[in-house]
Amino acid sequence: MNDSAPATAPRRARVRAPELIGKGGWLNTGGDDLTLADLRGKIVLLDFWTFCCVNCLHVLDELRELEEKHRDTLVIVGVHSPKFVHEAEHQAVVDAVERYEVHHPVLDDPELATWKQYAVRAWPTLVVIDPEGYVVAQHAGEGHANAIRTLVEELEAEHGAKGTLRRGDGPYVAPEPVATDLRFPGKAILLPSGNLLVSDTTRHQLVELAADGETVVRRIGEGVFREPQGLAALPDGRIVVADTVNHSLRVLDPATGTIERAAGTGRQWWQGSATSGPALEVDLSSPWDVAWWQGKVWIAMAGVHQLWTYDPESGTVEVAAGTTNEGLVDGPAAEAWFAQPSGLSATEDRLWIADAETSALRWIDRDGHVHTAVGTGLFDFGHRDGDAGQALLQHPLGVTALPDGSVAVSDTYNHALRRYDPATGEVTTLATDLREPSGAVLVDGDIVVVESARHRLTRLRLPEEAVQVDAVAHRTRREATEVAPGRLRLDVVFQAPTGQKLDDRYGPSTRLLVSSTPPELLLGGTGTGTDLFRELDLNPAVTEGVLHVSAMAASCDDDPSNEYPACHVHQQDWGVPVEVTETGVTRLPLILAGLDA
């Protein structure tokens, strides 16, 4: 338990909620602008999210039941706060709101104005505002749905009694549906017949298209999948499907149309869950792509920043690479760090990986070592060709091995198809003006690109000459926290929800992991521990960097008579840019759940 956070929640601080402002305006309101005054009398839940962030997508799903159950008292407002340059484009936010079926008002805040007003430090962050317009709670990361449900019920009772609760419909207005054969398709593969099988992600099904890439032959799996993504052929001709939001793998027999769950329980994997075992008994987390390599199905497990494998022969799954820490670290598979791996493509000697959040192209070799071809980490991205050591991508979601040993990268947020050639170490641009390409497949010497945000497949000739583009480089734009050199007190604030306590029946119920980029930034305080506070020793010789903080807390119902109390895991990763200066702060609070006292 963090010693800065008491065991019982303190009396709520009366902090007036700042106004909601965003240059991009409002979505899902029928064209109306909203103010906090318009929402007075309602319980308001602000969800600070960005559509690149898989943890944000998890929270959208966590909140759906709450949103439906309390629709006459609770208004969820998504505050879209971009990380990547592409996410600051208004049309991209419009697309994301439809793609991820966001059924509440969304404020497009491309300049992070509201993010700054609420002193938000991480995606996702949830802020609860009571019917009188005061901030009463803040939560970072995943796993807070139960705590927020309890708080909403308390606020309903309290403000219902005071007469300050206003029941009735909220301000959400559904947009007009658009008719297209595909809606935000994710990945595609070539079938032996010459037809193409596409994951029609937002319509939650697979679509078989004729060889022209346009004519619909059949639709498969309606009511079975939830936002399916990756597809891979097994040696026996069946197709493995990454059933992303169902946290499962399914296998399709194209001949009969039958679909079976092959791996995953349907529940999301959390820290402490099994990392190997019978495939149908082990939880998965947002599997985004799949590939057949070295006699197994390899899984890009975007939700936990790892690679897993599924062995159809033994019916088992296990972690193959990655620690669950988010970042870019090469080396032995068990020590490597990934950040939302979202695309896979296999050759004889390596498995290529599109590592989305680090804007990187990486690979793992047959000896189990992870390497990086393009990319430097979580905060650098852009569109720059040339030597791979200085080349830049922007949130790539797909990679496709080409016959000459090079690879094509679906450079999603640059709307481009890029090429990396291991023989020369050069990165080039093959095509531009592709709208959010998310995957590609070779067909008769051409390459068919999944243009996700244009809802279609686009066939391109592989050009012999690369397209010339103006080089652009970006860094994630978040204001650095000024910290003093020497001792810095890190406090992760966690207050267990009402009626719950930290679960220490089986040992420590909290975990804190701290590291830095560059590593020299911290002279002391790195590593893993069980306290939610840490004394860090900042190197005065390093003037800037990023603190990487990962926290987890497990709480259970506080009822001695209940032999099997319901338990909930709360977890979040922060990347906090810091600038070391003599006038900086000596304490850094990060809120996991509650308010900083």
GROMACS .gro file of N, CA, C and O in nm, residues 385 402 404 417-419 427-432 447 460-469:
model
   92
  385ASP      N    1   1.324   0.827  -4.521
  385ASP     CA    2   1.388   0.715  -4.589
  385ASP      C    3   1.540   0.722  -4.571
  385ASP      O    4   1.593   0.812  -4.506
  402LEU      N    5   0.880  -1.007  -4.886
  402LEU     CA    6   0.881  -1.004  -5.033
  402LEU      C    7   0.976  -1.110  -5.087
  402LEU      O    8   1.067  -1.155  -5.016
  404ASP      N    9   1.232  -1.112  -5.273
  404ASP     CA   10   1.375  -1.083  -5.284
  404ASP      C   11   1.444  -1.074  -5.148
  404ASP      O   12   1.562  -1.037  -5.139
  417LEU      N   13   0.325   0.269  -4.800
  417LEU     CA   14   0.384   0.137  -4.802
  417LEU      C   15   0.535   0.158  -4.815
  417LEU      O   16   0.582   0.222  -4.910
  418ARG      N   17   0.610   0.108  -4.716
  418ARG     CA   18   0.755   0.129  -4.713
  418ARG      C   19   0.825  -0.005  -4.739
  418ARG      O   20   0.765  -0.112  -4.725
  419ARG      N   21   0.954   0.003  -4.771
  419ARG     CA   22   1.032  -0.120  -4.796
  419ARG      C   23   1.163  -0.112  -4.720
  419ARG      O   24   1.230  -0.008  -4.722
  427VAL      N   25   1.591   0.197  -4.626
  427VAL     CA   26   1.446   0.208  -4.622
  427VAL      C   27   1.401   0.300  -4.734
  427VAL      O   28   1.457   0.409  -4.753
  428THR      N   29   1.302   0.257  -4.811
  428THR     CA   30   1.246   0.338  -4.919
  428THR      C   31   1.094   0.340  -4.906
  428THR      O   32   1.036   0.266  -4.828
  429THR      N   33   1.033   0.426  -4.986
  429THR     CA   34   0.887   0.436  -4.988
  429THR      C   35   0.837   0.380  -5.121
  429THR      O   36   0.878   0.426  -5.228
  430LEU      N   37   0.749   0.280  -5.115
  430LEU     CA   38   0.695   0.216  -5.236
  430LEU      C   39   0.570   0.286  -5.287
  430LEU      O   40   0.546   0.290  -5.408
  431ALA      N   41   0.486   0.337  -5.194
  431ALA     CA   42   0.361   0.400  -5.236
  431ALA      C   43   0.313   0.492  -5.125
  431ALA      O   44   0.335   0.466  -5.007
  432THR      N   45   0.247   0.600  -5.166
  432THR     CA   46   0.185   0.692  -5.070
  432THR      C   47   0.037   0.706  -5.105
  432THR      O   48  -0.013   0.639  -5.196
  447ILE      N   49   0.121  -0.650  -5.508
  447ILE     CA   50   0.093  -0.647  -5.364
  447ILE      C   51  -0.043  -0.583  -5.343
  447ILE      O   52  -0.074  -0.477  -5.399
  460LEU      N   53  -0.141  -0.297  -5.606
  460LEU     CA   54  -0.031  -0.214  -5.656
  460LEU      C   55   0.072  -0.302  -5.725
  460LEU      O   56   0.098  -0.415  -5.683
  461ARG      N   57   0.135  -0.248  -5.830
  461ARG     CA   58   0.254  -0.313  -5.885
  461ARG      C   59   0.371  -0.276  -5.794
  461ARG      O   60   0.382  -0.162  -5.750
  462LEU      N   61   0.455  -0.372  -5.767
  462LEU     CA   62   0.574  -0.340  -5.688
  462LEU      C   63   0.670  -0.260  -5.775
  462LEU      O   64   0.723  -0.311  -5.874
  463PRO      N   65   0.690  -0.132  -5.744
  463PRO     CA   66   0.772  -0.048  -5.831
  463PRO      C   67   0.920  -0.083  -5.819
  463PRO      O   68   0.968  -0.120  -5.713
  464GLU      N   69   0.990  -0.070  -5.931
  464GLU     CA   70   1.134  -0.092  -5.927
  464GLU      C   71   1.204   0.029  -5.866
  464GLU      O   72   1.308   0.017  -5.802
  465GLU      N   73   1.147   0.147  -5.886
  465GLU     CA   74   1.204   0.269  -5.829
  465GLU      C   75   1.119   0.311  -5.710
  465GLU      O   76   0.996   0.309  -5.715
  466ALA      N   77   1.184   0.352  -5.605
  466ALA     CA   78   1.111   0.397  -5.486
  466ALA      C   79   1.055   0.537  -5.509
  466ALA      O   80   1.109   0.617  -5.584
  467VAL      N   81   0.944   0.564  -5.442
  467VAL     CA   82   0.883   0.697  -5.446
  467VAL      C   83   0.967   0.792  -5.360
  467VAL      O   84   1.016   0.755  -5.252
  468GLN      N   85   0.987   0.914  -5.407
  468GLN     CA   86   1.060   1.013  -5.330
  468GLN      C   87   0.963   1.092  -5.242
  468GLN      O   88   0.862   1.142  -5.290
  469VAL      N   89   0.996   1.103  -5.113
  469VAL     CA   90   0.911   1.181  -5.021
  469VAL      C   91   1.000   1.275  -4.941
  469VAL      O   92   1.119   1.250  -4.921
   0.00000   0.00000   0.00000
